[in-house]
Coordinates of N, CA, C and O in Angstrom, one line a residue:
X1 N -9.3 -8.0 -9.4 CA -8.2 -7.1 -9.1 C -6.9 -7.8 -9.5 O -6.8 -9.0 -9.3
X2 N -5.7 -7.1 -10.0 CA -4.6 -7.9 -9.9 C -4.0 -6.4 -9.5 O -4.5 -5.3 -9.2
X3 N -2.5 -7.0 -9.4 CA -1.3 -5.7 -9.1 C -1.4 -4.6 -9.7 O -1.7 -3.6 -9.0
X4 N -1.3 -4.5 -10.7 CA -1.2 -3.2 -11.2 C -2.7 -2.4 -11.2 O -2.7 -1.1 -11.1
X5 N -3.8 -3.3 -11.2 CA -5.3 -2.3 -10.5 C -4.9 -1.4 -9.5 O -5.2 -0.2 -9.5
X6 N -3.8 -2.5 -7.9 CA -4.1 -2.2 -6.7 C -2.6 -1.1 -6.7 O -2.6 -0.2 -5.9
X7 N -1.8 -1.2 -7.3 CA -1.0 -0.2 -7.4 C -1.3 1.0 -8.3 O -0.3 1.7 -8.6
X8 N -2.3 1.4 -8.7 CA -2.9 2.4 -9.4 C -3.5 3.1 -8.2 O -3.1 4.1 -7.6
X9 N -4.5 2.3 -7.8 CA -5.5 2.8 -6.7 C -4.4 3.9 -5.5 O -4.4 5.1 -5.4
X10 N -3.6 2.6 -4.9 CA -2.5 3.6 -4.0 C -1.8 4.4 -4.3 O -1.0 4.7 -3.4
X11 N -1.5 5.1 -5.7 CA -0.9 5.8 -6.5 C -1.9 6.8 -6.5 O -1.5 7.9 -6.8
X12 N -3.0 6.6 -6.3 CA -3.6 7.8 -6.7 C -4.0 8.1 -5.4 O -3.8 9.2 -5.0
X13 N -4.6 7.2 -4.5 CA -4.3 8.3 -3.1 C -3.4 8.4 -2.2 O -3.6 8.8 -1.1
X14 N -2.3 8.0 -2.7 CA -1.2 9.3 -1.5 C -0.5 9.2 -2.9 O 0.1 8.2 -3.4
X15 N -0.5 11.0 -3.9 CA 0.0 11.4 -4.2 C 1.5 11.4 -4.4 O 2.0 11.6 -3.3
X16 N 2.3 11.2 -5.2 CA 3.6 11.7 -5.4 C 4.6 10.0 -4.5 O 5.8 10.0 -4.1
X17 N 3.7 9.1 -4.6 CA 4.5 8.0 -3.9 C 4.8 7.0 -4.9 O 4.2 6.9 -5.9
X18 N 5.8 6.4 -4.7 CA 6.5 4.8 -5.4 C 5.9 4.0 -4.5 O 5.8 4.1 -3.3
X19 N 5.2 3.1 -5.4 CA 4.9 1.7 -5.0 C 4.8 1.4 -5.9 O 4.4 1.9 -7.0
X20 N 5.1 -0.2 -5.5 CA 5.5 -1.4 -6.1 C 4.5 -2.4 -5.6 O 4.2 -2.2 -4.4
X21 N 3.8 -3.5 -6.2 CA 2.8 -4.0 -5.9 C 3.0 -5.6 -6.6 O 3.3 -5.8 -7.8
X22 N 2.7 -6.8 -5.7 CA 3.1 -7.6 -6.2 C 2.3 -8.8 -6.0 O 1.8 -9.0 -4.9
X23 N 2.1 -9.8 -7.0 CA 0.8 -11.1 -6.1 C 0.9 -12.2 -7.2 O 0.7 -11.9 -8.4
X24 N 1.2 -13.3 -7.0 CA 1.4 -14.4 -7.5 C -0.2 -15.2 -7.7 O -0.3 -16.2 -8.4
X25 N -1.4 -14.6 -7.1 CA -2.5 -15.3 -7.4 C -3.9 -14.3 -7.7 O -5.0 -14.7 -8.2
X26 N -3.5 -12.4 -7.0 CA -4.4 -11.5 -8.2 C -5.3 -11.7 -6.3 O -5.9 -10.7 -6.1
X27 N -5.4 -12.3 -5.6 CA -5.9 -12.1 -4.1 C -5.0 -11.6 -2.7 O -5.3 -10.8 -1.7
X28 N -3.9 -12.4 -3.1 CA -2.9 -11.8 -2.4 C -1.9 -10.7 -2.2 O -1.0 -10.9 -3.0
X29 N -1.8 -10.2 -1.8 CA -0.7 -8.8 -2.1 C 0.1 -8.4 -1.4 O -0.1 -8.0 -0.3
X30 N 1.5 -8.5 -1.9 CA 2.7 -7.2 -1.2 C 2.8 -6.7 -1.7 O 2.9 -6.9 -2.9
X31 N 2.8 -4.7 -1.1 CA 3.1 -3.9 -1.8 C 4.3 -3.1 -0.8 O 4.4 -3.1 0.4
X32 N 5.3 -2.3 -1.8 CA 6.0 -1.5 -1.1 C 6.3 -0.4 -1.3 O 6.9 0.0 -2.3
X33 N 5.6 0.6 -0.2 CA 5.5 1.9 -0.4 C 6.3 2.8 0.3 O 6.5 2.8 1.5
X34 N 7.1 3.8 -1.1 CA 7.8 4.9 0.0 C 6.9 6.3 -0.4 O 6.7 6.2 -1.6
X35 N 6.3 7.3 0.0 CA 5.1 7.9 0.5 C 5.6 9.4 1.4 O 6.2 9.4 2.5
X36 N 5.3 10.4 0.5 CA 5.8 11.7 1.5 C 5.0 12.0 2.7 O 5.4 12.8 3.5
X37 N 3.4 11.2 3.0 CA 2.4 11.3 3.9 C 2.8 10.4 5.1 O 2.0 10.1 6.0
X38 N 4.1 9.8 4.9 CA 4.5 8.9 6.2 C 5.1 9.4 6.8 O 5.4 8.9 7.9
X39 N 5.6 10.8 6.5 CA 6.8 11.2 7.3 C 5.6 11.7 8.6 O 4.4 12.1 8.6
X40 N 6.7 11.3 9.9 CA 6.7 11.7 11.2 C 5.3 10.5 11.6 O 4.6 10.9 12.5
X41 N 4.8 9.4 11.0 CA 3.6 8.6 10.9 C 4.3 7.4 11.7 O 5.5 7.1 11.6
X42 N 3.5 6.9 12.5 CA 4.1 5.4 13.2 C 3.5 4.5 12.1 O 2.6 4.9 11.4
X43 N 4.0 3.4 11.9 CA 3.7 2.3 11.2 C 2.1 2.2 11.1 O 1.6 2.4 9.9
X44 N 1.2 2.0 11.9 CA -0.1 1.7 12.2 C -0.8 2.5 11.4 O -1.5 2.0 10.5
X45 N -0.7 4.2 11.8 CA -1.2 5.2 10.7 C -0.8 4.9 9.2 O -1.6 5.0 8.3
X46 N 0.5 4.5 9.2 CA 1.0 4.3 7.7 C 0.1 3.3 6.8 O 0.0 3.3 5.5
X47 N -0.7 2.2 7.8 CA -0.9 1.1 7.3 C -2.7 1.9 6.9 O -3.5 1.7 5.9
X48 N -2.8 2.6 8.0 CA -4.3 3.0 7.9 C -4.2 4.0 6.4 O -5.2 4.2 5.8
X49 N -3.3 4.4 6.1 CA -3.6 5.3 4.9 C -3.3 4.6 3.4 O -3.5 5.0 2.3
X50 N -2.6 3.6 3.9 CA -2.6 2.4 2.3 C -4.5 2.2 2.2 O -5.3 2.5 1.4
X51 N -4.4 1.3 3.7 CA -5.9 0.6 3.8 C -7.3 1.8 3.3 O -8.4 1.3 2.8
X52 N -7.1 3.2 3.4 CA -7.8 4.3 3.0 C -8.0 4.2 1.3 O -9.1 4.0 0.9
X53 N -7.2 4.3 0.8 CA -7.2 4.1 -0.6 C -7.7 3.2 -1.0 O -8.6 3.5 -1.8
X54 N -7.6 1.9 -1.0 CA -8.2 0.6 -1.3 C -9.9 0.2 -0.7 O -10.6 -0.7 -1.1
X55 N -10.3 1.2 0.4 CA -11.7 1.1 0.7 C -12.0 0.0 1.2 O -11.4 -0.6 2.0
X56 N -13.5 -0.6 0.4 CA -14.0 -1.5 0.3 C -13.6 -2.3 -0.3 O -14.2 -3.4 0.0
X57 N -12.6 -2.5 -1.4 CA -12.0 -3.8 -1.7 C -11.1 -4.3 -1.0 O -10.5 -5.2 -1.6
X58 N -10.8 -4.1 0.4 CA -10.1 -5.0 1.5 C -10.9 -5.8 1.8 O -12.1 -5.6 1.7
X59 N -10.4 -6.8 2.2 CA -11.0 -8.3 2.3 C -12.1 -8.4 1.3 O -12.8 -9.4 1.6
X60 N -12.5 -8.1 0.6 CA -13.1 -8.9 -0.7 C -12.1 -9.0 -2.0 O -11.2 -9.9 -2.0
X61 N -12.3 -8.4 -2.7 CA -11.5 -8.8 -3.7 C -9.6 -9.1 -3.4 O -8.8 -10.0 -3.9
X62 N -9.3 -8.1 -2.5 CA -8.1 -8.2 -1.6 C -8.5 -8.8 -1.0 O -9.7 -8.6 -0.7
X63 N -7.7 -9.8 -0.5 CA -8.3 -10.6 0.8 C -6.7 -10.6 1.5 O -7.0 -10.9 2.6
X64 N -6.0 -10.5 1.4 CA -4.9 -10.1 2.0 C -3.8 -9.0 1.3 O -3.5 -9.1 0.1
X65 N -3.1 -8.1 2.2 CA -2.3 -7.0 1.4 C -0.9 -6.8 2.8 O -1.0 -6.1 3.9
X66 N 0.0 -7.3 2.4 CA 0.9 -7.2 3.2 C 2.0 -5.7 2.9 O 2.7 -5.7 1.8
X67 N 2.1 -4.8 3.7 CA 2.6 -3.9 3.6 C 4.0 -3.1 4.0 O 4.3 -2.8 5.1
X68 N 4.6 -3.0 3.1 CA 6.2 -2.1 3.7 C 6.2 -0.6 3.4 O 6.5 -0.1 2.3
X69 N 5.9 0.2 4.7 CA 5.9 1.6 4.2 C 7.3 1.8 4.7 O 7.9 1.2 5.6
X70 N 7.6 2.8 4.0 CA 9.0 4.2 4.3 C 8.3 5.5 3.9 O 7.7 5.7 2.8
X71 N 8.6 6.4 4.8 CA 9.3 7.7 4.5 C 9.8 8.0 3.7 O 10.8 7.4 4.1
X72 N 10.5 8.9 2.2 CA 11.0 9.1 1.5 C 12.7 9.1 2.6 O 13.7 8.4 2.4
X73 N 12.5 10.1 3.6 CA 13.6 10.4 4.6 C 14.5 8.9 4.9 O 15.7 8.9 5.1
X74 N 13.6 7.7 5.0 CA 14.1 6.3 5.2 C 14.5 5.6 4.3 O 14.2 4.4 4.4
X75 N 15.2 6.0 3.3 CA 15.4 5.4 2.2 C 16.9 5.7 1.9 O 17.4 6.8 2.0
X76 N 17.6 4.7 1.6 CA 19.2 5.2 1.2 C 19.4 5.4 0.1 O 20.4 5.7 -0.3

């Protein structure tokens, strides 16, 4: 996996979102997602619907994925 695999993947399931996906070693990952499926979402759901898209490659080939979601609404 590298970034742009794992930024495809979350691109394709939540629809109509920016993210940005980033990893200095292709295991590790920050990605930062603003996402029209977050609105009215607490953080935790937000995280469960990144983690949705990626499946079974959490903790294996991801072995870590650090996440910044927004709201389109949370954005200046």
């Amino acid at each position: 996996m590298n970034a742009a695999e794992v930024q495809t993947l979350i691109q394709n399931g939540l629809p109509g979102a920016q993210v940005r996906v980033m990893s200095d070693d292709d295991t590790h990952f920050e990605a930062v997602i603003v996402a029209p499926q977050f609105e009215g979402r607490r953080m935790i759901q937000r995280h469960q619907l990144v983690y949705a898209t990626l499946g079974q490659l959490m903790g294996r080939e991801i072995h870590a994925l650090s996440i910044q979601a927004f709201a389109p609404s949370e954005q200046k």
